[in-house]
Short mmCIF file of C-alpha atoms in Angstrom, two decimals:
data_model
loop_
_atom_site.label_atom_id
_atom_site.label_comp_id
_atom_site.label_asym_id
_atom_site.label_seq_id
_atom_site.Cartn_x
_atom_site.Cartn_y
_atom_site.Cartn_z
CA UNK A 1 68.65 25.13 106.68
CA UNK A 2 68.55 27.43 103.67
CA UNK A 3 71.49 27.28 101.28
CA UNK A 4 73.69 30.32 100.84
CA UNK A 5 72.61 32.59 97.99
CA UNK A 6 74.53 32.22 94.75
CA UNK A 7 77.16 34.91 94.16
CA UNK A 8 76.04 37.75 91.96
CA UNK A 9 76.81 37.26 88.30
CA UNK A 10 79.69 39.33 86.99
CA UNK A 11 79.28 40.67 83.45
CA UNK A 12 82.52 40.98 81.48
CA UNK A 13 82.34 43.12 78.34
CA UNK A 14 84.73 42.11 75.56
CA UNK A 15 85.35 44.91 73.05
CA UNK A 16 86.04 43.74 69.50
CA UNK A 17 84.96 40.22 70.36
CA UNK A 18 85.34 38.91 66.81
CA UNK A 19 88.92 40.13 66.45
CA UNK A 20 92.00 37.99 67.05
CA UNK A 21 92.41 38.93 70.71
CA UNK A 22 88.72 39.36 71.47
CA UNK A 23 87.76 35.96 70.10
CA UNK A 24 90.45 34.14 72.09
CA UNK A 25 89.46 35.89 75.32
CA UNK A 26 85.74 35.37 74.79
CA UNK A 27 86.15 31.67 74.03
CA UNK A 28 88.21 31.12 77.15
CA UNK A 29 85.93 33.11 79.48
CA UNK A 30 82.87 31.25 78.18
CA UNK A 31 84.34 28.08 79.69
CA UNK A 32 84.90 29.64 83.11
CA UNK A 33 83.36 27.97 86.17
CA UNK A 34 83.07 31.40 87.78
CA UNK A 35 79.75 33.19 87.59
CA UNK A 36 80.76 35.27 84.57
CA UNK A 37 78.41 36.43 81.83
CA UNK A 38 80.18 37.45 78.63
CA UNK A 39 78.89 40.42 76.66
CA UNK A 40 80.60 40.29 73.28
CA UNK A 41 80.74 43.63 71.46
CA UNK A 42 80.96 43.83 67.68
CA UNK A 43 80.03 46.24 64.94
CA UNK A 44 78.41 43.37 63.03
CA UNK A 45 76.38 40.96 65.22
CA UNK A 46 75.14 39.16 62.11
CA UNK A 47 78.62 37.99 61.08
CA UNK A 48 79.44 34.30 61.26
CA UNK A 49 82.08 34.92 63.91
CA UNK A 50 79.59 36.79 66.08
CA UNK A 51 76.90 34.18 65.63
CA UNK A 52 79.37 31.44 66.53
CA UNK A 53 80.10 33.19 69.84
CA UNK A 54 76.37 33.58 70.44
CA UNK A 55 75.83 29.85 69.95
CA UNK A 56 78.45 29.20 72.62
CA UNK A 57 76.66 31.39 75.12
CA UNK A 58 77.95 34.93 74.62
CA UNK A 59 75.52 37.83 74.68
CA UNK A 60 76.43 39.45 71.36
CA UNK A 61 75.78 43.20 71.34
CA UNK A 62 76.15 45.73 68.54
CA UNK A 63 78.51 48.49 69.66
CA UNK A 64 80.85 50.77 67.77
CA UNK A 65 83.58 52.39 69.85
CA UNK A 66 82.96 55.67 68.04
CA UNK A 67 79.32 55.73 69.16
CA UNK A 68 79.21 56.90 72.78
CA UNK A 69 75.54 56.02 73.30
CA UNK A 70 76.08 52.45 72.10
CA UNK A 71 79.12 52.08 74.36
CA UNK A 72 77.30 53.42 77.43
CA UNK A 73 74.48 50.95 76.84
CA UNK A 74 76.95 48.11 76.25
CA UNK A 75 78.81 48.79 79.51
CA UNK A 76 75.74 49.30 81.70
CA UNK A 77 75.75 47.01 84.72
CA UNK A 78 79.05 45.35 83.81
CA UNK A 79 81.83 44.44 86.25
CA UNK A 80 84.75 43.89 83.87
CA UNK A 81 85.83 45.41 80.55
CA UNK A 82 88.39 44.14 78.07
CA UNK A 83 89.47 46.83 75.63
CA UNK A 84 91.65 46.47 72.55
CA UNK A 85 91.58 49.26 69.99
CA UNK A 86 93.37 48.94 66.66
CA UNK A 87 95.62 51.91 66.01
CA UNK A 88 95.84 51.10 62.29
CA UNK A 89 92.06 51.08 61.87
CA UNK A 90 91.00 53.45 59.10
CA UNK A 91 88.61 55.11 61.55
CA UNK A 92 91.52 56.48 63.62
CA UNK A 93 93.82 57.23 60.70
CA UNK A 94 91.91 60.23 59.32
CA UNK A 95 94.15 63.35 59.44
CA UNK A 96 91.59 65.51 61.24
CA UNK A 97 89.75 62.75 63.08
CA UNK A 98 90.22 61.26 66.53
CA UNK A 99 93.40 59.23 67.03
CA UNK A 100 93.60 55.80 68.62
CA UNK A 101 94.75 57.54 71.80
CA UNK A 102 91.71 59.84 71.67
CA UNK A 103 89.45 56.83 71.24
CA UNK A 104 91.10 54.93 74.06
CA UNK A 105 90.83 57.84 76.49
CA UNK A 106 87.16 58.36 75.61
CA UNK A 107 86.31 54.69 76.12
CA UNK A 108 88.20 54.62 79.42
CA UNK A 109 86.19 57.61 80.60
CA UNK A 110 82.89 56.01 79.54
CA UNK A 111 83.86 52.80 81.33
CA UNK A 112 84.69 54.68 84.53
CA UNK A 113 81.40 56.57 84.38
CA UNK A 114 79.55 53.27 83.83
CA UNK A 115 80.95 51.89 87.09
CA UNK A 116 83.25 49.24 85.61
CA UNK A 117 85.37 47.71 88.39
CA UNK A 118 88.01 45.75 86.49
CA UNK A 119 89.49 47.34 83.38
CA UNK A 120 92.01 45.33 81.34
CA UNK A 121 93.57 47.00 78.34
CA UNK A 122 95.58 45.55 75.45
CA UNK A 123 98.59 47.79 75.63
CA UNK A 124 102.38 48.09 75.45
CA UNK A 125 105.18 49.48 77.50
CA UNK A 126 106.55 52.78 76.28
CA UNK A 127 109.51 52.36 73.90
CA UNK A 128 110.32 56.04 74.40
CA UNK A 129 110.65 55.49 78.16
CA UNK A 130 112.43 52.13 77.85
CA UNK A 131 115.09 53.57 75.52
CA UNK A 132 115.34 56.97 77.22
CA UNK A 133 113.96 58.69 74.16
CA UNK A 134 116.27 57.01 71.63
CA UNK A 135 113.68 54.90 69.85
CA UNK A 136 110.03 55.90 70.31
CA UNK A 137 107.27 53.94 68.59
CA UNK A 138 104.34 56.38 68.35
CA UNK A 139 101.53 53.80 68.34
CA UNK A 140 102.96 51.84 71.25
CA UNK A 141 103.77 54.95 73.25
CA UNK A 142 100.20 56.19 72.75
CA UNK A 143 98.73 52.96 74.06
CA UNK A 144 100.91 53.20 77.14
CA UNK A 145 99.64 56.73 77.77
CA UNK A 146 96.04 55.47 77.64
CA UNK A 147 96.84 52.83 80.25
CA UNK A 148 98.44 55.45 82.51
CA UNK A 149 95.40 57.70 81.95
CA UNK A 150 93.08 54.90 83.11
CA UNK A 151 94.92 54.57 86.43
CA UNK A 152 93.75 57.99 87.55
CA UNK A 153 90.10 56.93 87.88
CA UNK A 154 89.30 55.92 91.47
CA UNK A 155 86.13 54.09 90.43
CA UNK A 156 88.20 51.25 88.95
CA UNK A 157 89.19 48.61 91.50
CA UNK A 158 91.84 47.32 89.09
CA UNK A 159 93.50 48.69 85.97
CA UNK A 160 95.69 46.10 84.24
CA UNK A 161 97.74 46.35 81.06
CA UNK A 162 98.02 43.12 79.06
CA UNK A 163 101.01 43.37 76.70
CA UNK A 164 100.98 40.68 73.98
CA UNK A 165 104.28 39.71 72.41
CA UNK A 166 104.69 39.40 68.62
CA UNK A 167 101.90 37.20 67.28
CA UNK A 168 102.53 33.65 66.18
CA UNK A 169 99.41 34.29 64.08
CA UNK A 170 101.54 36.47 61.82
CA UNK A 171 103.05 33.27 60.43
CA UNK A 172 99.71 32.10 59.05
CA UNK A 173 98.94 35.48 57.46
CA UNK A 174 99.72 35.87 53.74
CA UNK A 175 100.07 39.67 53.90
CA UNK A 176 102.59 39.44 56.74
CA UNK A 177 104.51 36.70 54.92
CA UNK A 178 104.80 38.85 51.80
CA UNK A 179 106.23 41.75 53.82
CA UNK A 180 109.03 39.55 55.17
CA UNK A 181 110.16 37.77 52.02
CA UNK A 182 107.48 35.09 51.66
CA UNK A 183 108.21 32.77 54.58
CA UNK A 184 106.47 30.44 55.30
CA UNK A 185 104.07 30.60 52.35
CA UNK A 186 105.77 31.72 49.16
CA UNK A 187 109.10 30.40 47.87
CA UNK A 188 111.57 32.82 46.32
CA UNK A 189 113.29 32.49 42.93
CA UNK A 190 115.90 30.18 44.48
CA UNK A 191 113.25 27.81 45.80
CA UNK A 192 113.63 28.84 49.45
CA UNK A 193 111.00 30.00 51.88
CA UNK A 194 112.93 33.09 52.88
CA UNK A 195 112.41 35.28 55.90
CA UNK A 196 114.22 38.60 55.64
CA UNK A 197 114.23 41.36 58.23
CA UNK A 198 116.51 43.55 60.30
CA UNK A 199 118.11 41.81 63.26
CA UNK A 200 116.38 42.39 66.57
CA UNK A 201 119.64 43.25 68.33
CA UNK A 202 120.97 42.23 71.72
CA UNK A 203 120.27 38.59 72.49
CA UNK A 204 118.64 38.20 69.10
CA UNK A 205 115.50 36.36 70.19
CA UNK A 206 111.92 37.28 69.41
CA UNK A 207 109.40 37.24 72.26
CA UNK A 208 106.26 35.77 70.70
CA UNK A 209 102.75 34.68 71.73
CA UNK A 210 100.02 32.53 70.23
CA UNK A 211 96.86 34.55 70.81
CA UNK A 212 94.53 31.62 70.12
CA UNK A 213 96.47 29.02 72.10
CA UNK A 214 97.71 31.02 75.09
CA UNK A 215 96.88 34.73 75.23
CA UNK A 216 93.13 34.28 75.70
CA UNK A 217 93.70 32.07 78.73
CA UNK A 218 96.27 34.47 80.19
CA UNK A 219 93.81 37.38 80.06
CA UNK A 220 91.09 35.10 81.47
CA UNK A 221 93.36 34.54 84.49
CA UNK A 222 93.84 38.29 84.98
CA UNK A 223 90.07 38.60 85.42
CA UNK A 224 90.16 35.83 88.06
CA UNK A 225 92.56 37.70 90.35
CA UNK A 226 92.52 41.36 89.29
CA UNK A 227 93.72 42.87 92.58
CA UNK A 228 97.02 41.02 92.26
CA UNK A 229 97.75 42.65 88.89
CA UNK A 230 96.32 46.12 89.51
CA UNK A 231 98.57 48.91 88.26
CA UNK A 232 100.84 46.57 86.31
CA UNK A 233 101.65 46.16 82.62
CA UNK A 234 101.96 42.38 82.27
CA UNK A 235 104.13 41.02 79.41
CA UNK A 236 102.47 37.90 77.95
CA UNK A 237 104.40 35.45 75.79
CA UNK A 238 104.54 31.83 74.66
CA UNK A 239 108.11 31.36 73.38
CA UNK A 240 111.25 33.23 72.34
CA UNK A 241 113.58 32.26 69.51
CA UNK A 242 116.07 33.55 66.99
CA UNK A 243 115.07 33.89 63.36
CA UNK A 244 117.73 31.30 62.49
CA UNK A 245 116.12 28.83 64.90
CA UNK A 246 112.70 29.71 63.53
CA UNK A 247 113.43 28.80 59.91
CA UNK A 248 115.38 25.74 61.04
CA UNK A 249 112.43 24.47 63.05
CA UNK A 250 110.10 25.06 60.12
CA UNK A 251 112.35 23.01 57.85
CA UNK A 252 112.49 20.23 60.41
CA UNK A 253 108.70 20.14 60.73
CA UNK A 254 107.87 20.40 57.02
CA UNK A 255 110.95 19.17 55.16
CA UNK A 256 110.92 22.38 53.11
CA UNK A 257 113.93 24.59 52.44
CA UNK A 258 113.78 27.75 54.53
CA UNK A 259 116.34 30.41 55.36
CA UNK A 260 116.81 33.71 57.14
CA UNK A 261 118.52 36.63 55.38
CA UNK A 262 119.21 39.54 57.75
CA UNK A 263 119.06 43.15 56.64
CA UNK A 264 121.96 45.44 57.44
CA UNK A 265 119.82 48.10 59.12
CA UNK A 266 116.29 48.65 60.35
CA UNK A 267 116.16 51.41 57.72
CA UNK A 268 116.43 48.72 55.00
CA UNK A 269 113.04 47.29 55.96
CA UNK A 270 110.68 48.30 53.13
CA UNK A 271 107.58 50.16 54.28
CA UNK A 272 105.95 51.19 50.96
CA UNK A 273 104.31 54.01 52.92
CA UNK A 274 102.11 51.52 54.77
CA UNK A 275 101.47 52.56 58.38
CA UNK A 276 101.80 49.01 59.72
CA UNK A 277 105.18 48.52 58.03
CA UNK A 278 106.37 51.97 59.10
CA UNK A 279 105.61 50.97 62.67
CA UNK A 280 107.44 47.65 62.25
CA UNK A 281 110.50 49.56 61.10
CA UNK A 282 110.23 51.65 64.26
CA UNK A 283 109.82 48.49 66.35
CA UNK A 284 113.08 47.05 64.99
CA UNK A 285 114.86 50.28 65.84
CA UNK A 286 113.36 50.13 69.33
CA UNK A 287 114.38 46.51 69.91
CA UNK A 288 117.92 47.21 68.76
CA UNK A 289 118.05 49.86 71.48
CA UNK A 290 116.48 47.55 74.09
CA UNK A 291 118.87 44.57 73.99
CA UNK A 292 116.63 42.78 71.51
CA UNK A 293 113.73 42.55 73.96
CA UNK A 294 110.30 43.49 72.66
CA UNK A 295 109.21 43.79 76.29
CA UNK A 296 112.26 45.84 77.19
CA UNK A 297 113.20 43.11 79.67
CA UNK A 298 114.28 39.43 79.58
CA UNK A 299 111.90 36.57 78.86
CA UNK A 300 109.45 35.72 81.62
CA UNK A 301 107.55 32.65 80.51
CA UNK A 302 106.98 31.63 84.14
CA UNK A 303 104.39 34.38 84.72
CA UNK A 304 102.64 33.55 81.45
CA UNK A 305 102.59 29.85 82.29
CA UNK A 306 101.15 30.49 85.78
CA UNK A 307 98.37 32.58 84.27
CA UNK A 308 97.55 29.92 81.70
CA UNK A 309 97.52 27.26 84.43
CA UNK A 310 95.11 29.35 86.53
CA UNK A 311 92.66 29.78 83.67
CA UNK A 312 92.72 26.10 82.77
CA UNK A 313 92.10 25.14 86.39
CA UNK A 314 89.10 27.47 86.41
CA UNK A 315 87.80 25.77 83.28
CA UNK A 316 88.31 22.28 84.72
CA UNK A 317 90.98 21.43 82.16
CA UNK A 318 94.32 19.70 82.57
CA UNK A 319 97.43 21.91 82.70
CA UNK A 320 99.01 22.60 79.32
CA UNK A 321 102.39 24.10 78.55
CA UNK A 322 102.71 27.25 76.51
CA UNK A 323 102.94 26.42 72.84
CA UNK A 324 106.42 26.49 71.33
CA UNK A 325 107.43 27.81 67.93
CA UNK A 326 108.04 24.29 66.64
CA UNK A 327 104.69 23.05 67.94
CA UNK A 328 102.94 25.98 66.32
CA UNK A 329 104.48 25.19 62.94
CA UNK A 330 103.62 21.51 63.36
CA UNK A 331 100.00 22.44 64.16
CA UNK A 332 99.56 24.69 61.10
CA UNK A 333 102.03 23.29 58.55
CA UNK A 334 102.94 19.82 59.71
CA UNK A 335 100.39 18.09 57.53
CA UNK A 336 101.49 19.77 54.31
#
């Protein structure tokens, strides 16, 4: 008796595959036991990051989101598409050029025309909607509009918004550390690793995710069961904590003196005219008007944990709990 034919291979296109989110998602999907083929898009296929993904089995393809012909070719014959555009990229910051929202809408349209069935977008809820217009965050609101725009295309079987919490990765980034007082890299004149920021408001905890440890697996799981998540914006997080608890945990892990100094107002957060810092100031205002919740709603680690569990089962790996703040610091600073 002849054996049943193997299921058709499903090609998943990962946009920006060498970026923080794209790398994590690509690495996780490459371990899937499903019949996925991963097409990793990058503007520079010769980079070490791109070549590393190629060695692991990804089909690395040159594609610039601003080049429609390259994107059409990159999406041809694909089943799934992961899209994450960077709204602080210089290419979408030109005064008379296309905005990040323009880019997102154009790529959504190209994906629909290419016959993509499962579209998953790195997005946000709308702070303007969550706060009834009190505290909009232009970049976040624009991303939400792109997600809503994508839902109008009947050719997609599933449109899913993946909303990452604040990155744990920020705490291993020197530029981010400098913007918040130096913690956890540079001591101040009193010898403390100081984190200074406005308070988040409300419950005073920060909803945070490790992209490398958890987020990639969560998105992997969304591709495994897309119909369940169709039409939803899914908040994805690893842990939530107060800034006081954060610096205390760091001190416990490293033995170094660390402290949190709150600012009186979100307006006290220095922006230096930098678009990223201007947005962070807006985000603090938003959170103070949303009970301190970045997601506009209470913590939901259960959903994130179930998604992580599903991806690890698909990869044949043992279950693993979402990484905590203290574990993250131990992993990156515990040996210092």
